[in-house]
XYZ file of C-alpha atoms in Angstrom:
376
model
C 1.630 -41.620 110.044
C 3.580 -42.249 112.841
C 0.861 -43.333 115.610
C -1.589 -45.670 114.840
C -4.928 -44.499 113.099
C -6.840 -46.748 115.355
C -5.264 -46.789 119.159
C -3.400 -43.953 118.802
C 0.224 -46.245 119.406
C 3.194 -45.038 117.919
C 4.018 -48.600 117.994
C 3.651 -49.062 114.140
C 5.952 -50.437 111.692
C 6.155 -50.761 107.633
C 5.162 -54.069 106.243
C 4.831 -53.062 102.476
C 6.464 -50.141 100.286
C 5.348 -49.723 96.986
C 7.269 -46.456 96.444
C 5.618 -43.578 94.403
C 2.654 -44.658 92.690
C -0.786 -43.217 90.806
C -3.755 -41.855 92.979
C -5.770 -44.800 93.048
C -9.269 -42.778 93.186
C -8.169 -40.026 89.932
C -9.012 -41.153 86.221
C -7.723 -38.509 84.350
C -8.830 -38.085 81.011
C -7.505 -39.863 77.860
C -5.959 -36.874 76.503
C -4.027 -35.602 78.855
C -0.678 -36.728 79.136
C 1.172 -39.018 82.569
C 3.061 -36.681 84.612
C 5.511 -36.755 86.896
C 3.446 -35.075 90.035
C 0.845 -38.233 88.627
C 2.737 -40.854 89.842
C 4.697 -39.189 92.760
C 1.822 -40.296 95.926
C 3.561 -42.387 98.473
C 2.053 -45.966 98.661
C 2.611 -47.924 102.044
C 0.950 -50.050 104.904
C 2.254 -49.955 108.482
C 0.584 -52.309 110.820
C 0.662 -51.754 114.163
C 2.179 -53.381 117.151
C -0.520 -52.639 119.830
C -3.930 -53.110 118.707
C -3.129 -55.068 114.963
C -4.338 -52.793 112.836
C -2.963 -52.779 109.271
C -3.341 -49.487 107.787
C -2.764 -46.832 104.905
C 0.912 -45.139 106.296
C 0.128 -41.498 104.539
C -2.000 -40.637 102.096
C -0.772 -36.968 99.704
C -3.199 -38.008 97.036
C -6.819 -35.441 96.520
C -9.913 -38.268 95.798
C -11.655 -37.667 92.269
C -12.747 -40.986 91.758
C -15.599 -41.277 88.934
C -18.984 -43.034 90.285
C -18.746 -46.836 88.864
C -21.876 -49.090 88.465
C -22.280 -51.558 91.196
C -21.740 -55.239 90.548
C -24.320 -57.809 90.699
C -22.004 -59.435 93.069
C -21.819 -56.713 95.616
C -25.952 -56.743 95.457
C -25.963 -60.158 95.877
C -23.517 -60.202 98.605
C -25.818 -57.615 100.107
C -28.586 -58.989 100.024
C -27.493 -62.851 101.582
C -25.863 -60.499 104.648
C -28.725 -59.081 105.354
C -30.911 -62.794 105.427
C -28.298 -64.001 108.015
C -28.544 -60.716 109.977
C -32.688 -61.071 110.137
C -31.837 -65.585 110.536
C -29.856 -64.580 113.802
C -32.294 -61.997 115.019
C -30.200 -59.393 114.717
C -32.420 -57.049 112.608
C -33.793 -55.131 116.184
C -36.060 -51.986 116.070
C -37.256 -50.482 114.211
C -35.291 -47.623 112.668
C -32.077 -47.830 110.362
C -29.469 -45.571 109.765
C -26.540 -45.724 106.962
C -22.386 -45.266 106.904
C -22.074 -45.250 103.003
C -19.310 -45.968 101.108
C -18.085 -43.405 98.583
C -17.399 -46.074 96.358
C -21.773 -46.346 96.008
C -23.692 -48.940 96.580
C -26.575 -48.774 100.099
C -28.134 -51.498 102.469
C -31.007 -49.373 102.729
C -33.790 -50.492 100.553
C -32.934 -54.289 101.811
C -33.695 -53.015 105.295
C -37.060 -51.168 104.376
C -38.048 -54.315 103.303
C -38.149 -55.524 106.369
C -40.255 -52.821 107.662
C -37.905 -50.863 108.819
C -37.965 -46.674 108.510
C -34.369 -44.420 107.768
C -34.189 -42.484 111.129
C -33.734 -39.079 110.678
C -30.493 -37.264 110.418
C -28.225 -37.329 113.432
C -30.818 -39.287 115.435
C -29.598 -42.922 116.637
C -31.103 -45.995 114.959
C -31.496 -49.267 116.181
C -29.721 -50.891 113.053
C -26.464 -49.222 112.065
C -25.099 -50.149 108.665
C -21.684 -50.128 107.697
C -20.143 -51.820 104.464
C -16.982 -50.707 103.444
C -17.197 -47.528 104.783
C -15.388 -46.969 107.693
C -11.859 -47.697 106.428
C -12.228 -44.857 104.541
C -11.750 -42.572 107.801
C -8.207 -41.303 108.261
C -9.148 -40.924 112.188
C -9.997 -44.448 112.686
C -10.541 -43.988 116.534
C -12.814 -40.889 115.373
C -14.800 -43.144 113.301
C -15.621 -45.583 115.487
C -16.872 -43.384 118.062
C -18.652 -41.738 115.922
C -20.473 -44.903 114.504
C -20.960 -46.012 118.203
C -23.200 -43.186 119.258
C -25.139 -43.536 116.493
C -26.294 -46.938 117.805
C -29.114 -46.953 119.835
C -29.537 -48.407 123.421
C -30.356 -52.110 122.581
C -29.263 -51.400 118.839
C -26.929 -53.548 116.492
C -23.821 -52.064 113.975
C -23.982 -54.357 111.393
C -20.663 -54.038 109.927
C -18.856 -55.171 106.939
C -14.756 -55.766 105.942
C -12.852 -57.192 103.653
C -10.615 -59.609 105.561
C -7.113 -58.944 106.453
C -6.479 -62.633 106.542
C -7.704 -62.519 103.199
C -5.642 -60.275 101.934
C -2.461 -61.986 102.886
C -3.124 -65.242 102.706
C -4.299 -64.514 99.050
C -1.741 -62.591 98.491
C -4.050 -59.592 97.448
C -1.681 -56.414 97.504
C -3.900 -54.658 95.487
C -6.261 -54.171 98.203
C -3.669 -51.702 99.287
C -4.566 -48.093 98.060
C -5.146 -44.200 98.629
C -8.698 -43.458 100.299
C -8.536 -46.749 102.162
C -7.181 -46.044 105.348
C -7.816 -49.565 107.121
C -7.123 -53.120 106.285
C -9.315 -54.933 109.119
C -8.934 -58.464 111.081
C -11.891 -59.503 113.318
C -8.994 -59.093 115.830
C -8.076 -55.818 115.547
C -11.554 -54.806 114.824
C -12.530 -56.455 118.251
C -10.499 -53.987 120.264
C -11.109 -51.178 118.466
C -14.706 -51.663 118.762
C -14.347 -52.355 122.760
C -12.509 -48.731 123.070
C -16.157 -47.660 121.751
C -17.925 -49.715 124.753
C -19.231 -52.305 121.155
C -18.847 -55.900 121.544
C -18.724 -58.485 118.601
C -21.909 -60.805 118.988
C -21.786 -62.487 115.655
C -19.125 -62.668 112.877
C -19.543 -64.732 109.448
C -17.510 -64.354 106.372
C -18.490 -64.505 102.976
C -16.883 -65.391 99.879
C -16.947 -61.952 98.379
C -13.602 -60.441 97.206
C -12.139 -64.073 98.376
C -12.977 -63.350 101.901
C -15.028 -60.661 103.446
C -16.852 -60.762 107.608
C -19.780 -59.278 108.375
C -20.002 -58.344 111.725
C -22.220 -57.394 114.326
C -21.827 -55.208 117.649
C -23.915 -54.298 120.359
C -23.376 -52.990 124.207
C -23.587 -56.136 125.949
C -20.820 -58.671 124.833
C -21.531 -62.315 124.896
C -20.748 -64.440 127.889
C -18.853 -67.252 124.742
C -18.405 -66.042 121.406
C -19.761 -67.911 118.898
C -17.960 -71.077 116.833
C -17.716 -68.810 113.638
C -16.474 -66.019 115.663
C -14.220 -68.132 116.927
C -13.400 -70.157 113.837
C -12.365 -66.700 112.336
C -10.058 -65.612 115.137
C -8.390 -69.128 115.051
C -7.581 -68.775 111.492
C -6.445 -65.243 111.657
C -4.377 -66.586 114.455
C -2.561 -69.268 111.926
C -2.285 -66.724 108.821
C -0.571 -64.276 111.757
C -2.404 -61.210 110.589
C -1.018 -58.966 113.865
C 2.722 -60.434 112.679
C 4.636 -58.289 111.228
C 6.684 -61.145 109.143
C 3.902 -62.503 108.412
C 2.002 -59.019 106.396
C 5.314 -58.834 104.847
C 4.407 -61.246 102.314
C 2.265 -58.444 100.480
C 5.820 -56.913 99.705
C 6.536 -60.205 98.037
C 3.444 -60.633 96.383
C 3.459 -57.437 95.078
C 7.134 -58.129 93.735
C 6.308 -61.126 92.558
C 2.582 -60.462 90.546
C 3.711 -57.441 88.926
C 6.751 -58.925 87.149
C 4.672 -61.966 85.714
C 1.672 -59.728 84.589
C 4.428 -57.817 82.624
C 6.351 -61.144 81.576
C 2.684 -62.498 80.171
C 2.041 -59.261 78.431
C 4.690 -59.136 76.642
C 4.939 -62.472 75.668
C 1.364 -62.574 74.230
C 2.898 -58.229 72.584
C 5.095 -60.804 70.274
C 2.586 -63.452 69.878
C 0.503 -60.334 68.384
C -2.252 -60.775 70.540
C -4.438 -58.046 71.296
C -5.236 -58.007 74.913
C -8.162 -55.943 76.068
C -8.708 -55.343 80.490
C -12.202 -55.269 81.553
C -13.355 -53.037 84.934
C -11.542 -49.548 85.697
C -10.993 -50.561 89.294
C -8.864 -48.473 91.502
C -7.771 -51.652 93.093
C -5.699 -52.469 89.323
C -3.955 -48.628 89.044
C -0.957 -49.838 91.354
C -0.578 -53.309 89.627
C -1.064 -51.424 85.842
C 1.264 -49.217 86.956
C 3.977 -51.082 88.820
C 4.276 -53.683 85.711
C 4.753 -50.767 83.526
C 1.678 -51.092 81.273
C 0.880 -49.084 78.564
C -0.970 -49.729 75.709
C 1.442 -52.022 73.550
C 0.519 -54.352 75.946
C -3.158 -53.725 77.249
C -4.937 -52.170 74.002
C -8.124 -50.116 76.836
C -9.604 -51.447 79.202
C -13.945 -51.567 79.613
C -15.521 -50.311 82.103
C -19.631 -49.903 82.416
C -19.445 -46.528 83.852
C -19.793 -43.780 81.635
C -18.240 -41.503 84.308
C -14.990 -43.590 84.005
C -15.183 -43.900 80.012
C -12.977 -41.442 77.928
C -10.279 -41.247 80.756
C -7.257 -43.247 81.176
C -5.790 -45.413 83.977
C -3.764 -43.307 86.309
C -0.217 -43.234 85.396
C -0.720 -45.076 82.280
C -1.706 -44.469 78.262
C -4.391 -47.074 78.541
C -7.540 -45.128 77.792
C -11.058 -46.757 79.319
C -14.002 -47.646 76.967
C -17.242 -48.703 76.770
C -17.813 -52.536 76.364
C -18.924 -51.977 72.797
C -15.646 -50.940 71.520
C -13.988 -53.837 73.081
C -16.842 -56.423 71.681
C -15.960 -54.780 68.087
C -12.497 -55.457 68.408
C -12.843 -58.788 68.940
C -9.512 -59.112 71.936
C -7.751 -62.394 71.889
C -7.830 -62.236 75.867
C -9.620 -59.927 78.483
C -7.810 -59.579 81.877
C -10.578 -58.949 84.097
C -9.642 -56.793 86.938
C -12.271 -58.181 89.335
C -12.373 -61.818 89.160
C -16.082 -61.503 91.625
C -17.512 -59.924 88.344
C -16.686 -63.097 86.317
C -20.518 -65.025 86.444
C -21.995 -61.674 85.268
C -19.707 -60.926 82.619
C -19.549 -64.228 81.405
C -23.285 -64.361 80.920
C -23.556 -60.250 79.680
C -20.472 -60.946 77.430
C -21.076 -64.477 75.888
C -19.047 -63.721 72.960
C -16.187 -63.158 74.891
C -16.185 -66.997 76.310
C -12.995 -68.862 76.918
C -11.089 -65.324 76.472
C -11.708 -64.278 80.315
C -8.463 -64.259 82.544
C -9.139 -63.533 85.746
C -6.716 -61.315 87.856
C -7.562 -62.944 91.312
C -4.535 -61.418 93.119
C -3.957 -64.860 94.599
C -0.482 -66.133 95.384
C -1.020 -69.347 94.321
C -2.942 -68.376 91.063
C 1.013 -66.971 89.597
C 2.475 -70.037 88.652
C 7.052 -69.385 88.097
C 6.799 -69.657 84.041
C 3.779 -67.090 83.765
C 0.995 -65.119 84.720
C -1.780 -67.351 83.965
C -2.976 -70.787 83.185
C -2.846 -72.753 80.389
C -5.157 -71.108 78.195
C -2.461 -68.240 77.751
């Protein structure tokens, strides 16, 4: 695009270009061969000048994503969001109302629990829930209008992100990918939620996904924001997440990650070790597909979705399996896609100890000589 998604500025430039790429949300099955038109979707942030939002530049690709299971992580992640929601009073009303996410996964039932009733369609609710679901509005300004009247007078949008500053600090270009149309700061998000007459009363980040805020906005701002909210902006302030030199480093990371995935990879192809991926995550189909991986170097990769077993990762060979297969052949390693999955797995998977490498994303996790740590 060439206005911004959120203020409507045409004030936006290109931080990070990863050229034609895979649809990130379209497992196609294992039989079917990679095609040109399957790796031909444009793949690029802009960030904009005006209000700081990093976003999705254009977007050709047609979502087919398979349902995947939900990780314990994300439920427990849940779950302690919505104890320091109801610890800061900010579970009002009595009614709740939902923004899902079409990757799955609902607030709801935590809510009930606390006696609270799922208002009925289009009616406002005095809790409005929101993880991970907005940035998957191309019309960002349409989105947050739209989540704004659905607040009640006196209400709360309880809001959830995965942190910009995050994201670059960490070096976590894989965050980057079709269907997710906004990379969030709590200072972008701020302003956009001001333009909506929503003011941030309460912000605290989590350790999910390395870094992810919970938010919460209501009508009437706060005379002093509070020392996390303010602790959050300071940092995002130092990491420079509205500087355009600064979100650059993606580019870098990206550069840098994919060629030492491949360089480990093959390494361990003439070591003949058999290297197995665990989690189908549309977050991995740029990285698998940037570093050129096929399955001389990744044998499948497991996933506990049926829906995504028996298809392949987008623009590559590398067919997705159920667990079992991978436990029978015995891997030497097991990148694992989503390093927040790595308690559960670890404890489902016990077999597989001391073969787990996690693929964290994070800059300083990709040392010059290699992908990994010593254990490779």
């Amino acid at each position: 695009m060439s206005t911004c998604r959120g203020c409507g500025s045409p004030d936006v430039e290109r931080v990070v270009d990863l050229g034609p790429m895979p649809a990130a949300d379209c497992f196609p099955a294992v039989d079917t061969p990679v095609t040109a038109d399957e790796t031909a979707h444009p793949l690029a942030m802009n960030l904009c000048r005006d209000c700081g939002l990093a976003q999705l530049a254009e977007d050709d690709s047609v979502p087919d994503e398979p349902r995947g299971v939900e990780p314990q992580a994300l439920r427990d992640q849940a779950a302690a969001a919505v104890r320091a929601a109801a610890s800061e009073g900010l579970l009002v009303g009595r009614t709740v109302a939902e923004f899902g996410s079409p990757h799955g996964g609902t607030w709801l039932p935590l809510l009930t629990e606390h006696g609270f009733r799922v208002a009925a369609a289009g009616a406002a609710a005095s809790v409005v829930l929101d993880s991970f679901g907005i940035m998957h509005a191309p019309d960002q300004r349409a989105a947050f209008r739209e989540r704004a009247s659905a607040v009640a007078p006196g209400g709360v949008l309880l809001l959830q992100f995965h942190s910009l500053a995050t994201i670059v600090s960490g070096g976590q270009w894989t965050a980057l990918r079709h269907g997710h149309y906004a990379y969030y700061s709590l200072t972008a998000l701020r302003a956009l939620l001001a333009e909506v007459g929503l003011y941030v009363v309460y912000a605290r980040e989590f350790e999910l996904y390395g870094g992810t805020v919970l938010v919460a906005a209501r009508r009437t701002p706060r005379a002093v924001p509070a020392a996390e909210t303010r602790n959050i902006l300071e940092k995002e302030t130092a990491i420079g997440v509205t500087d355009v030199s600064s979100v650059r480093r993606l580019q870098r990371a990206a550069d840098t990650q994919s060629r030492a995935l491949r360089a480990w990879l093959e390494s361990s192809a003439r070591r003949r070790r058999r290297i197995f991926a665990y989690g189908a995550a549309s977050r991995a189909v740029a990285l698998f597909a940037r570093a050129g991986l096929n399955r001389r170097l990744v044998t499948a990769v497991a996933d506990a979705s049926p829906a995504k077993q028996g298809r392949r990762m987008p623009g590559t060979d590398v067919p997705i399996v159920a667990p079992e297969v991978m436990l029978t052949a015995e891997p030497d390693r097991v990148l694992l896609t989503l390093p927040d999955l790595l308690p559960e797995v670890r404890e489902r998977y016990r077999e597989l100890e001391g073969r787990w490498v996690p693929l964290d994303g994070y800059a300083q996790a990709y040392q010059q000589e290699g992908f990994i740590n010593a254990r490779a």
